């Protein structure tokens, strides 16, 4: 049965709070009709008028294996019949939880140890901040709490992750960023290089700026640095030559943890299984989401390295 487009449009206009949508213009019809996406198969989606569209963005870069995979739908259905839910508090587990975690720890870059799950990339990055703060409390470094992220970085839109995000329109009118989150220069050569500067020189300059920022804040006040292997929402831009090598040297020098946000770059999107492997990054903590389930259901993870 086809849906009733007028009815859905009316219900949507009156009751859905759409992100990144001008509410008044949407309510008054100035933005036109909502796009009602009805079905998906492979790389294509179909709207309620029957138009087939190539979904170049794969949802919000999350449907890594494409739409309409019967084997995924069947696995979800089987599990719902067998055991729809159980928690993992107080040493409770399920076979699938243990098997997935073991697989993630073994496939992830660096020396990983455990996975803590969430429901979105944003909440996994909130977890990462808490892990950094907890870790430094246990080490007797109660002030080593600031987290540095990059201008134009994107790490989500909740309170801590929204603060990590380095674009002002995620902060304006929302009392963000939190004071514990500090920003450094974007790894964007095309927009940021000075005339005649090579990619390597630009990377070295960004690393020197990071070094100066850590020294200014005090290394005993800086707990972690967070970055995406490839700048995502802030530009979809690969790092300039030598960038990660130079940045990691500064972090090591000041005993600052590296959180690598693999929410987009995880699970094959760069051609390597993780962006870290592609760019020679050794994470202390890794954030995964999106491609982990290809968005067939919400799941994220904070993968915790041996060191932490
Ligand atoms: C690199 C990165 N981190 C975190 C997030 C936030 O994930 P979510 O939208 O699942 O909260 C995103 C979302 O696009 C992202 O691109």
PDB file of C-alpha atoms and ligand atoms in Angstrom:
ATOM      1  CA  UNK A   1       0.000   0.000   0.000  1.00  0.00           C
ATOM      2  CA  UNK A   2       1.401   3.403  -1.004  1.00  0.00           C
ATOM      3  CA  UNK A   3       1.502   6.043   1.672  1.00  0.00           C
ATOM      4  CA  UNK A   4      -0.808   9.048   1.668  1.00  0.00           C
ATOM      5  CA  UNK A   5       1.598  11.905   0.817  1.00  0.00           C
ATOM      6  CA  UNK A   6      -0.737  14.722   1.969  1.00  0.00           C
ATOM      7  CA  UNK A   7      -1.383  13.036   5.303  1.00  0.00           C
ATOM      8  CA  UNK A   8       2.330  12.366   5.997  1.00  0.00           C
ATOM      9  CA  UNK A   9       3.287  15.910   4.935  1.00  0.00           C
ATOM     10  CA  UNK A  10       0.689  17.408   7.244  1.00  0.00           C
ATOM     11  CA  UNK A  11       1.672  15.199  10.204  1.00  0.00           C
ATOM     12  CA  UNK A  12       5.367  15.871   9.616  1.00  0.00           C
ATOM     13  CA  UNK A  13       4.945  19.646   9.412  1.00  0.00           C
ATOM     14  CA  UNK A  14       2.946  19.754  12.602  1.00  0.00           C
ATOM     15  CA  UNK A  15       4.938  17.343  14.780  1.00  0.00           C
ATOM     16  CA  UNK A  16       8.556  16.715  13.661  1.00  0.00           C
ATOM     17  CA  UNK A  17      11.371  18.955  14.895  1.00  0.00           C
ATOM     18  CA  UNK A  18      13.821  18.605  11.978  1.00  0.00           C
ATOM     19  CA  UNK A  19      17.497  19.338  12.603  1.00  0.00           C
ATOM     20  CA  UNK A  20      19.189  21.905  10.353  1.00  0.00           C
ATOM     21  CA  UNK A  21      15.857  23.101   8.988  1.00  0.00           C
ATOM     22  CA  UNK A  22      14.522  26.642   9.304  1.00  0.00           C
ATOM     23  CA  UNK A  23      11.412  25.909  11.383  1.00  0.00           C
ATOM     24  CA  UNK A  24       9.276  28.860  10.329  1.00  0.00           C
ATOM     25  CA  UNK A  25      10.050  28.464   6.635  1.00  0.00           C
ATOM     26  CA  UNK A  26       9.319  24.741   6.895  1.00  0.00           C
ATOM     27  CA  UNK A  27       6.049  25.282   8.763  1.00  0.00           C
ATOM     28  CA  UNK A  28       4.791  27.877   6.274  1.00  0.00           C
ATOM     29  CA  UNK A  29       5.757  25.814   3.220  1.00  0.00           C
ATOM     30  CA  UNK A  30       8.460  28.276   2.063  1.00  0.00           C
ATOM     31  CA  UNK A  31      10.952  25.406   1.921  1.00  0.00           C
ATOM     32  CA  UNK A  32       8.575  23.365  -0.231  1.00  0.00           C
ATOM     33  CA  UNK A  33       7.358  19.874   0.576  1.00  0.00           C
ATOM     34  CA  UNK A  34       9.342  17.503   2.799  1.00  0.00           C
ATOM     35  CA  UNK A  35      11.192  14.798   0.868  1.00  0.00           C
ATOM     36  CA  UNK A  36       9.527  11.590   1.997  1.00  0.00           C
ATOM     37  CA  UNK A  37      11.998   8.749   1.521  1.00  0.00           C
ATOM     38  CA  UNK A  38      10.067   5.524   1.224  1.00  0.00           C
ATOM     39  CA  UNK A  39      12.377   2.655   0.242  1.00  0.00           C
ATOM     40  CA  UNK A  40      16.031   1.882  -0.446  1.00  0.00           C
ATOM     41  CA  UNK A  41      17.928  -0.766  -2.382  1.00  0.00           C
ATOM     42  CA  UNK A  42      21.676  -0.891  -2.921  1.00  0.00           C
ATOM     43  CA  UNK A  43      22.906   2.661  -3.586  1.00  0.00           C
ATOM     44  CA  UNK A  44      19.433   4.026  -4.429  1.00  0.00           C
ATOM     45  CA  UNK A  45      16.552   5.440  -2.448  1.00  0.00           C
ATOM     46  CA  UNK A  46      13.038   6.054  -3.714  1.00  0.00           C
ATOM     47  CA  UNK A  47      10.833   8.939  -2.639  1.00  0.00           C
ATOM     48  CA  UNK A  48       7.064   8.847  -2.180  1.00  0.00           C
ATOM     49  CA  UNK A  49       6.516  10.111  -5.745  1.00  0.00           C
ATOM     50  CA  UNK A  50       8.423   7.105  -7.096  1.00  0.00           C
ATOM     51  CA  UNK A  51      11.582   9.066  -8.007  1.00  0.00           C
ATOM     52  CA  UNK A  52      14.737   6.944  -7.832  1.00  0.00           C
ATOM     53  CA  UNK A  53      17.781   8.776  -6.496  1.00  0.00           C
ATOM     54  CA  UNK A  54      21.408   7.722  -6.126  1.00  0.00           C
ATOM     55  CA  UNK A  55      22.149   8.294  -2.447  1.00  0.00           C
ATOM     56  CA  UNK A  56      25.690   9.577  -2.943  1.00  0.00           C
ATOM     57  CA  UNK A  57      25.992  10.453   0.735  1.00  0.00           C
ATOM     58  CA  UNK A  58      24.839   6.969   1.933  1.00  0.00           C
ATOM     59  CA  UNK A  59      22.368   8.515   4.405  1.00  0.00           C
ATOM     60  CA  UNK A  60      24.695  10.606   6.571  1.00  0.00           C
ATOM     61  CA  UNK A  61      27.712   8.595   5.375  1.00  0.00           C
ATOM     62  CA  UNK A  62      26.519   5.602   7.357  1.00  0.00           C
ATOM     63  CA  UNK A  63      24.896   3.028   5.067  1.00  0.00           C
ATOM     64  CA  UNK A  64      28.232   1.443   4.125  1.00  0.00           C
ATOM     65  CA  UNK A  65      26.791  -1.860   2.808  1.00  0.00           C
ATOM     66  CA  UNK A  66      23.856  -0.239   0.989  1.00  0.00           C
ATOM     67  CA  UNK A  67      20.099  -0.436   1.518  1.00  0.00           C
ATOM     68  CA  UNK A  68      17.847  -3.479   1.566  1.00  0.00           C
ATOM     69  CA  UNK A  69      20.331  -6.210   2.534  1.00  0.00           C
ATOM     70  CA  UNK A  70      18.150  -9.233   3.226  1.00  0.00           C
ATOM     71  CA  UNK A  71      20.832 -11.038   5.264  1.00  0.00           C
ATOM     72  CA  UNK A  72      21.080  -8.099   7.700  1.00  0.00           C
ATOM     73  CA  UNK A  73      17.288  -7.796   8.052  1.00  0.00           C
ATOM     74  CA  UNK A  74      17.018 -11.548   8.645  1.00  0.00           C
ATOM     75  CA  UNK A  75      19.776 -11.531  11.281  1.00  0.00           C
ATOM     76  CA  UNK A  76      18.000  -8.686  13.112  1.00  0.00           C
ATOM     77  CA  UNK A  77      14.710 -10.573  12.953  1.00  0.00           C
ATOM     78  CA  UNK A  78      16.262 -13.858  14.180  1.00  0.00           C
ATOM     79  CA  UNK A  79      17.868 -12.082  17.122  1.00  0.00           C
ATOM     80  CA  UNK A  80      14.626 -10.274  18.017  1.00  0.00           C
ATOM     81  CA  UNK A  81      12.832 -13.637  18.255  1.00  0.00           C
ATOM     82  CA  UNK A  82      15.705 -15.276  20.172  1.00  0.00           C
ATOM     83  CA  UNK A  83      16.516 -12.480  22.638  1.00  0.00           C
ATOM     84  CA  UNK A  84      15.503  -8.897  21.871  1.00  0.00           C
ATOM     85  CA  UNK A  85      17.495  -7.321  24.688  1.00  0.00           C
ATOM     86  CA  UNK A  86      19.746  -7.909  27.592  1.00  0.00           C
ATOM     87  CA  UNK A  87      21.980  -5.503  29.509  1.00  0.00           C
ATOM     88  CA  UNK A  88      25.677  -5.876  30.244  1.00  0.00           C
ATOM     89  CA  UNK A  89      25.743  -4.440  33.767  1.00  0.00           C
ATOM     90  CA  UNK A  90      27.278  -6.457  36.636  1.00  0.00           C
ATOM     91  CA  UNK A  91      29.032  -8.978  34.358  1.00  0.00           C
ATOM     92  CA  UNK A  92      25.954 -10.004  32.369  1.00  0.00           C
ATOM     93  CA  UNK A  93      26.592 -10.686  28.699  1.00  0.00           C
ATOM     94  CA  UNK A  94      25.299 -12.343  25.544  1.00  0.00           C
ATOM     95  CA  UNK A  95      27.159 -14.474  23.029  1.00  0.00           C
ATOM     96  CA  UNK A  96      26.766 -11.848  20.297  1.00  0.00           C
ATOM     97  CA  UNK A  97      28.134  -9.045  22.491  1.00  0.00           C
ATOM     98  CA  UNK A  98      31.256 -11.038  23.357  1.00  0.00           C
ATOM     99  CA  UNK A  99      31.845 -12.169  19.742  1.00  0.00           C
ATOM    100  CA  UNK A 100      31.425  -8.665  18.280  1.00  0.00           C
ATOM    101  CA  UNK A 101      33.695  -7.091  20.912  1.00  0.00           C
ATOM    102  CA  UNK A 102      36.439  -9.663  20.374  1.00  0.00           C
ATOM    103  CA  UNK A 103      36.245  -9.060  16.632  1.00  0.00           C
ATOM    104  CA  UNK A 104      36.366  -5.275  16.977  1.00  0.00           C
ATOM    105  CA  UNK A 105      39.330  -5.328  19.347  1.00  0.00           C
ATOM    106  CA  UNK A 106      41.249  -7.593  16.979  1.00  0.00           C
ATOM    107  CA  UNK A 107      40.444  -5.696  13.787  1.00  0.00           C
ATOM    108  CA  UNK A 108      40.956  -2.176  15.185  1.00  0.00           C
ATOM    109  CA  UNK A 109      44.234  -0.298  14.672  1.00  0.00           C
ATOM    110  CA  UNK A 110      46.710   0.155  17.513  1.00  0.00           C
ATOM    111  CA  UNK A 111      46.725  -1.954  20.677  1.00  0.00           C
ATOM    112  CA  UNK A 112      43.081  -2.077  21.654  1.00  0.00           C
ATOM    113  CA  UNK A 113      41.606  -3.843  24.655  1.00  0.00           C
ATOM    114  CA  UNK A 114      37.868  -3.286  25.333  1.00  0.00           C
ATOM    115  CA  UNK A 115      34.719  -1.867  23.752  1.00  0.00           C
ATOM    116  CA  UNK A 116      32.114   0.249  25.556  1.00  0.00           C
ATOM    117  CA  UNK A 117      28.900   0.582  23.532  1.00  0.00           C
ATOM    118  CA  UNK A 118      26.524   3.425  22.903  1.00  0.00           C
ATOM    119  CA  UNK A 119      23.830   4.383  20.434  1.00  0.00           C
ATOM    120  CA  UNK A 120      25.458   7.193  18.444  1.00  0.00           C
ATOM    121  CA  UNK A 121      28.807   8.656  17.521  1.00  0.00           C
ATOM    122  CA  UNK A 122      27.951  11.643  19.711  1.00  0.00           C
ATOM    123  CA  UNK A 123      27.414   9.601  22.854  1.00  0.00           C
ATOM    124  CA  UNK A 124      30.520   7.471  22.166  1.00  0.00           C
ATOM    125  CA  UNK A 125      32.557  10.706  22.102  1.00  0.00           C
ATOM    126  CA  UNK A 126      30.942  11.758  25.399  1.00  0.00           C
ATOM    127  CA  UNK A 127      32.179   8.422  26.749  1.00  0.00           C
ATOM    128  CA  UNK A 128      35.678   9.129  25.430  1.00  0.00           C
ATOM    129  CA  UNK A 129      35.789  12.403  27.358  1.00  0.00           C
ATOM    130  CA  UNK A 130      34.676  10.649  30.547  1.00  0.00           C
ATOM    131  CA  UNK A 131      37.304   7.932  30.020  1.00  0.00           C
ATOM    132  CA  UNK A 132      40.031  10.574  29.643  1.00  0.00           C
ATOM    133  CA  UNK A 133      38.862  12.360  32.806  1.00  0.00           C
ATOM    134  CA  UNK A 134      38.529   9.085  34.755  1.00  0.00           C
ATOM    135  CA  UNK A 135      41.955   7.878  33.556  1.00  0.00           C
ATOM    136  CA  UNK A 136      43.694  11.041  34.725  1.00  0.00           C
ATOM    137  CA  UNK A 137      41.836  11.036  38.051  1.00  0.00           C
ATOM    138  CA  UNK A 138      43.125   7.495  38.661  1.00  0.00           C
ATOM    139  CA  UNK A 139      46.656   8.568  37.692  1.00  0.00           C
ATOM    140  CA  UNK A 140      46.560  11.345  40.282  1.00  0.00           C
ATOM    141  CA  UNK A 141      46.456  14.065  37.597  1.00  0.00           C
ATOM    142  CA  UNK A 142      43.138  15.727  38.456  1.00  0.00           C
ATOM    143  CA  UNK A 143      43.816  18.806  36.311  1.00  0.00           C
ATOM    144  CA  UNK A 144      44.818  16.949  33.125  1.00  0.00           C
ATOM    145  CA  UNK A 145      41.324  17.271  31.688  1.00  0.00           C
ATOM    146  CA  UNK A 146      41.227  19.652  28.750  1.00  0.00           C
ATOM    147  CA  UNK A 147      40.505  18.068  25.390  1.00  0.00           C
ATOM    148  CA  UNK A 148      41.812  19.713  22.226  1.00  0.00           C
ATOM    149  CA  UNK A 149      39.908  19.313  18.968  1.00  0.00           C
ATOM    150  CA  UNK A 150      40.318  21.003  15.607  1.00  0.00           C
ATOM    151  CA  UNK A 151      38.505  23.909  13.998  1.00  0.00           C
ATOM    152  CA  UNK A 152      36.148  22.372  11.413  1.00  0.00           C
ATOM    153  CA  UNK A 153      36.356  18.967  13.144  1.00  0.00           C
ATOM    154  CA  UNK A 154      33.002  17.203  13.620  1.00  0.00           C
ATOM    155  CA  UNK A 155      32.389  14.896  16.557  1.00  0.00           C
ATOM    156  CA  UNK A 156      28.634  15.090  17.105  1.00  0.00           C
ATOM    157  CA  UNK A 157      26.110  17.500  18.517  1.00  0.00           C
ATOM    158  CA  UNK A 158      25.493  16.511  22.158  1.00  0.00           C
ATOM    159  CA  UNK A 159      26.988  18.625  24.958  1.00  0.00           C
ATOM    160  CA  UNK A 160      30.610  17.398  25.048  1.00  0.00           C
ATOM    161  CA  UNK A 161      30.741  16.117  21.463  1.00  0.00           C
ATOM    162  CA  UNK A 162      29.044  19.314  20.235  1.00  0.00           C
ATOM    163  CA  UNK A 163      31.757  21.267  22.063  1.00  0.00           C
ATOM    164  CA  UNK A 164      34.432  19.127  20.373  1.00  0.00           C
ATOM    165  CA  UNK A 165      32.862  19.974  17.020  1.00  0.00           C
ATOM    166  CA  UNK A 166      34.786  22.965  15.692  1.00  0.00           C
ATOM    167  CA  UNK A 167      32.106  24.896  13.802  1.00  0.00           C
ATOM    168  CA  UNK A 168      30.492  27.884  15.451  1.00  0.00           C
ATOM    169  CA  UNK A 169      26.995  27.198  14.110  1.00  0.00           C
ATOM    170  CA  UNK A 170      26.922  24.090  16.328  1.00  0.00           C
ATOM    171  CA  UNK A 171      27.677  26.321  19.344  1.00  0.00           C
ATOM    172  CA  UNK A 172      25.810  29.568  18.728  1.00  0.00           C
ATOM    173  CA  UNK A 173      22.781  30.068  20.985  1.00  0.00           C
ATOM    174  CA  UNK A 174      23.519  26.741  22.753  1.00  0.00           C
ATOM    175  CA  UNK A 175      26.031  27.934  25.405  1.00  0.00           C
ATOM    176  CA  UNK A 176      28.770  25.806  23.815  1.00  0.00           C
ATOM    177  CA  UNK A 177      31.643  24.976  23.736  1.00  0.00           C
ATOM    178  CA  UNK A 178      32.236  23.855  27.324  1.00  0.00           C
ATOM    179  CA  UNK A 179      35.369  25.387  28.868  1.00  0.00           C
ATOM    180  CA  UNK A 180      37.112  21.957  29.012  1.00  0.00           C
ATOM    181  CA  UNK A 181      37.183  21.799  25.212  1.00  0.00           C
ATOM    182  CA  UNK A 182      39.748  23.918  23.344  1.00  0.00           C
ATOM    183  CA  UNK A 183      40.218  24.235  19.583  1.00  0.00           C
ATOM    184  CA  UNK A 184      43.319  24.325  17.400  1.00  0.00           C
ATOM    185  CA  UNK A 185      43.799  25.028  13.671  1.00  0.00           C
ATOM    186  CA  UNK A 186      42.007  23.030  10.952  1.00  0.00           C
ATOM    187  CA  UNK A 187      44.053  20.466   8.981  1.00  0.00           C
ATOM    188  CA  UNK A 188      42.887  22.110   5.776  1.00  0.00           C
ATOM    189  CA  UNK A 189      45.805  22.917   3.474  1.00  0.00           C
ATOM    190  CA  UNK A 190      43.767  24.523   0.681  1.00  0.00           C
ATOM    191  CA  UNK A 191      42.050  27.010   2.980  1.00  0.00           C
ATOM    192  CA  UNK A 192      44.831  27.403   5.541  1.00  0.00           C
ATOM    193  CA  UNK A 193      48.195  27.439   3.749  1.00  0.00           C
ATOM    194  CA  UNK A 194      50.164  30.652   3.361  1.00  0.00           C
ATOM    195  CA  UNK A 195      51.427  31.542  -0.184  1.00  0.00           C
ATOM    196  CA  UNK A 196      54.218  29.178  -1.247  1.00  0.00           C
ATOM    197  CA  UNK A 197      53.865  26.920   1.811  1.00  0.00           C
ATOM    198  CA  UNK A 198      54.190  23.179   1.024  1.00  0.00           C
ATOM    199  CA  UNK A 199      51.864  20.573   2.544  1.00  0.00           C
ATOM    200  CA  UNK A 200      54.669  19.360   4.831  1.00  0.00           C
ATOM    201  CA  UNK A 201      55.451  22.910   5.968  1.00  0.00           C
ATOM    202  CA  UNK A 202      51.758  23.517   6.626  1.00  0.00           C
ATOM    203  CA  UNK A 203      51.531  20.283   8.676  1.00  0.00           C
ATOM    204  CA  UNK A 204      54.632  21.269  10.651  1.00  0.00           C
ATOM    205  CA  UNK A 205      53.070  24.681  11.351  1.00  0.00           C
ATOM    206  CA  UNK A 206      49.839  23.100  12.598  1.00  0.00           C
ATOM    207  CA  UNK A 207      51.894  20.772  14.848  1.00  0.00           C
ATOM    208  CA  UNK A 208      53.937  23.730  16.179  1.00  0.00           C
ATOM    209  CA  UNK A 209      50.696  25.612  16.939  1.00  0.00           C
ATOM    210  CA  UNK A 210      49.408  22.563  18.822  1.00  0.00           C
ATOM    211  CA  UNK A 211      52.656  22.368  20.773  1.00  0.00           C
ATOM    212  CA  UNK A 212      52.391  26.062  21.699  1.00  0.00           C
ATOM    213  CA  UNK A 213      48.753  25.652  22.728  1.00  0.00           C
ATOM    214  CA  UNK A 214      49.586  22.711  25.029  1.00  0.00           C
ATOM    215  CA  UNK A 215      52.482  24.651  26.563  1.00  0.00           C
ATOM    216  CA  UNK A 216      50.250  27.695  27.056  1.00  0.00           C
ATOM    217  CA  UNK A 217      47.495  25.633  28.721  1.00  0.00           C
ATOM    218  CA  UNK A 218      50.099  23.625  30.660  1.00  0.00           C
ATOM    219  CA  UNK A 219      50.756  19.966  29.713  1.00  0.00           C
ATOM    220  CA  UNK A 220      49.404  18.917  33.126  1.00  0.00           C
ATOM    221  CA  UNK A 221      46.050  20.436  32.146  1.00  0.00           C
ATOM    222  CA  UNK A 222      45.672  18.719  28.747  1.00  0.00           C
ATOM    223  CA  UNK A 223      44.278  15.185  28.733  1.00  0.00           C
ATOM    224  CA  UNK A 224      43.549  14.382  25.104  1.00  0.00           C
ATOM    225  CA  UNK A 225      43.402  15.440  21.475  1.00  0.00           C
ATOM    226  CA  UNK A 226      40.548  14.292  19.238  1.00  0.00           C
ATOM    227  CA  UNK A 227      40.527  14.200  15.443  1.00  0.00           C
ATOM    228  CA  UNK A 228      39.047  12.440  12.430  1.00  0.00           C
ATOM    229  CA  UNK A 229      41.634  10.770  10.150  1.00  0.00           C
ATOM    230  CA  UNK A 230      39.915  12.574   7.248  1.00  0.00           C
ATOM    231  CA  UNK A 231      38.174  15.843   8.061  1.00  0.00           C
ATOM    232  CA  UNK A 232      34.508  14.920   7.519  1.00  0.00           C
ATOM    233  CA  UNK A 233      31.601  17.329   7.870  1.00  0.00           C
ATOM    234  CA  UNK A 234      34.072  20.234   8.061  1.00  0.00           C
ATOM    235  CA  UNK A 235      35.228  19.689   4.480  1.00  0.00           C
ATOM    236  CA  UNK A 236      35.580  15.984   3.492  1.00  0.00           C
ATOM    237  CA  UNK A 237      39.282  16.674   3.116  1.00  0.00           C
ATOM    238  CA  UNK A 238      42.198  14.231   3.503  1.00  0.00           C
ATOM    239  CA  UNK A 239      45.007  15.365   5.812  1.00  0.00           C
ATOM    240  CA  UNK A 240      47.964  17.201   4.265  1.00  0.00           C
ATOM    241  CA  UNK A 241      51.211  15.281   3.876  1.00  0.00           C
ATOM    242  CA  UNK A 242      53.007  14.623   7.163  1.00  0.00           C
ATOM    243  CA  UNK A 243      50.110  15.910   9.290  1.00  0.00           C
ATOM    244  CA  UNK A 244      49.425  12.903  11.521  1.00  0.00           C
ATOM    245  CA  UNK A 245      53.118  12.115  11.979  1.00  0.00           C
ATOM    246  CA  UNK A 246      53.818  15.662  13.202  1.00  0.00           C
ATOM    247  CA  UNK A 247      50.708  15.855  15.422  1.00  0.00           C
ATOM    248  CA  UNK A 248      51.387  12.474  17.082  1.00  0.00           C
ATOM    249  CA  UNK A 249      54.949  13.512  17.960  1.00  0.00           C
ATOM    250  CA  UNK A 250      53.607  16.559  19.842  1.00  0.00           C
ATOM    251  CA  UNK A 251      51.005  14.487  21.702  1.00  0.00           C
ATOM    252  CA  UNK A 252      53.604  11.908  22.772  1.00  0.00           C
ATOM    253  CA  UNK A 253      55.940  14.657  23.979  1.00  0.00           C
ATOM    254  CA  UNK A 254      53.254  16.031  26.322  1.00  0.00           C
ATOM    255  CA  UNK A 255      51.665  12.713  27.420  1.00  0.00           C
ATOM    256  CA  UNK A 256      48.371  13.647  25.741  1.00  0.00           C
ATOM    257  CA  UNK A 257      46.025  10.808  24.702  1.00  0.00           C
ATOM    258  CA  UNK A 258      44.921  10.536  21.082  1.00  0.00           C
ATOM    259  CA  UNK A 259      41.213   9.855  20.496  1.00  0.00           C
ATOM    260  CA  UNK A 260      40.706   8.930  16.851  1.00  0.00           C
ATOM    261  CA  UNK A 261      37.155   9.510  15.673  1.00  0.00           C
ATOM    262  CA  UNK A 262      36.619   6.765  13.071  1.00  0.00           C
ATOM    263  CA  UNK A 263      32.850   7.300  12.894  1.00  0.00           C
ATOM    264  CA  UNK A 264      33.005   7.979   9.149  1.00  0.00           C
ATOM    265  CA  UNK A 265      36.385   6.515   8.220  1.00  0.00           C
ATOM    266  CA  UNK A 266      35.821   3.141   9.935  1.00  0.00           C
ATOM    267  CA  UNK A 267      34.802  -0.037   8.116  1.00  0.00           C
ATOM    268  CA  UNK A 268      36.415   0.447   4.768  1.00  0.00           C
ATOM    269  CA  UNK A 269      35.504   3.932   3.680  1.00  0.00           C
ATOM    270  CA  UNK A 270      39.086   5.016   2.898  1.00  0.00           C
ATOM    271  CA  UNK A 271      40.024   1.707   1.264  1.00  0.00           C
ATOM    272  CA  UNK A 272      41.731   0.549   4.484  1.00  0.00           C
ATOM    273  CA  UNK A 273      39.548  -0.983   7.181  1.00  0.00           C
ATOM    274  CA  UNK A 274      40.166   2.089   9.391  1.00  0.00           C
ATOM    275  CA  UNK A 275      41.419   5.566   8.493  1.00  0.00           C
ATOM    276  CA  UNK A 276      44.128   5.174  11.146  1.00  0.00           C
ATOM    277  CA  UNK A 277      45.699   2.342   9.133  1.00  0.00           C
ATOM    278  CA  UNK A 278      45.547   4.487   6.011  1.00  0.00           C
ATOM    279  CA  UNK A 279      47.416   7.404   7.588  1.00  0.00           C
ATOM    280  CA  UNK A 280      49.760   5.674  10.082  1.00  0.00           C
ATOM    281  CA  UNK A 281      47.855   6.778  13.177  1.00  0.00           C
ATOM    282  CA  UNK A 282      48.237   4.941  16.503  1.00  0.00           C
ATOM    283  CA  UNK A 283      45.164   5.719  18.584  1.00  0.00           C
ATOM    284  CA  UNK A 284      44.797   5.397  22.354  1.00  0.00           C
ATOM    285  CA  UNK A 285      41.005   5.488  22.049  1.00  0.00           C
ATOM    286  CA  UNK A 286      38.854   4.931  18.937  1.00  0.00           C
ATOM    287  CA  UNK A 287      35.278   6.013  18.315  1.00  0.00           C
ATOM    288  CA  UNK A 288      33.168   3.912  15.940  1.00  0.00           C
ATOM    289  CA  UNK A 289      29.513   4.151  14.864  1.00  0.00           C
ATOM    290  CA  UNK A 290      27.721   4.483  11.492  1.00  0.00           C
ATOM    291  CA  UNK A 291      29.357   1.757   9.332  1.00  0.00           C
ATOM    292  CA  UNK A 292      29.528  -0.565  12.372  1.00  0.00           C
ATOM    293  CA  UNK A 293      25.918  -1.539  11.624  1.00  0.00           C
ATOM    294  CA  UNK A 294      25.538   0.372   8.346  1.00  0.00           C
ATOM    295  CA  UNK A 295      22.746   2.169  10.255  1.00  0.00           C
ATOM    296  CA  UNK A 296      20.443  -0.876  10.154  1.00  0.00           C
ATOM    297  CA  UNK A 297      20.136  -0.146  13.856  1.00  0.00           C
ATOM    298  CA  UNK A 298      21.853   2.446  16.093  1.00  0.00           C
ATOM    299  CA  UNK A 299      25.131   1.285  17.639  1.00  0.00           C
ATOM    300  CA  UNK A 300      28.407   2.975  18.511  1.00  0.00           C
ATOM    301  CA  UNK A 301      31.499   2.045  20.440  1.00  0.00           C
ATOM    302  CA  UNK A 302      34.321   3.634  22.378  1.00  0.00           C
ATOM    303  CA  UNK A 303      37.224   1.252  21.791  1.00  0.00           C
ATOM    304  CA  UNK A 304      39.668   1.544  24.662  1.00  0.00           C
ATOM    305  CA  UNK A 305      43.385   0.925  24.103  1.00  0.00           C
ATOM    306  CA  UNK A 306      45.652  -1.229  26.303  1.00  0.00           C
ATOM    307  CA  UNK A 307      47.380   1.850  27.717  1.00  0.00           C
ATOM    308  CA  UNK A 308      44.135   3.316  29.117  1.00  0.00           C
TER     309      UNK A 308
HETATM  310  C1  LIG B   1      33.347  11.995  12.584  1.00  0.00           C
HETATM  311  C2  LIG B   1      32.015  11.955  13.279  1.00  0.00           C
HETATM  312  N1  LIG B   1      31.973  11.759  14.599  1.00  0.00           N
HETATM  313  C3  LIG B   1      30.804  11.698  15.271  1.00  0.00           C
HETATM  314  C4  LIG B   1      29.606  11.852  14.611  1.00  0.00           C
HETATM  315  C5  LIG B   1      28.340  11.827  15.370  1.00  0.00           C
HETATM  316  O1  LIG B   1      27.681  10.631  15.160  1.00  0.00           O
HETATM  317  P1  LIG B   1      26.110  10.551  15.409  1.00  0.00           P
HETATM  318  O2  LIG B   1      25.452  11.366  14.355  1.00  0.00           O
HETATM  319  O3  LIG B   1      25.823   9.065  15.316  1.00  0.00           O
HETATM  320  O4  LIG B   1      25.856  11.080  16.794  1.00  0.00           O
HETATM  321  C6  LIG B   1      29.608  12.050  13.221  1.00  0.00           C
HETATM  322  C7  LIG B   1      28.325  12.204  12.473  1.00  0.00           C
HETATM  323  O5  LIG B   1      28.298  12.548  11.317  1.00  0.00           O
HETATM  324  C8  LIG B   1      30.831  12.118  12.542  1.00  0.00           C
HETATM  325  O6  LIG B   1      30.876  12.363  11.229  1.00  0.00           O
END
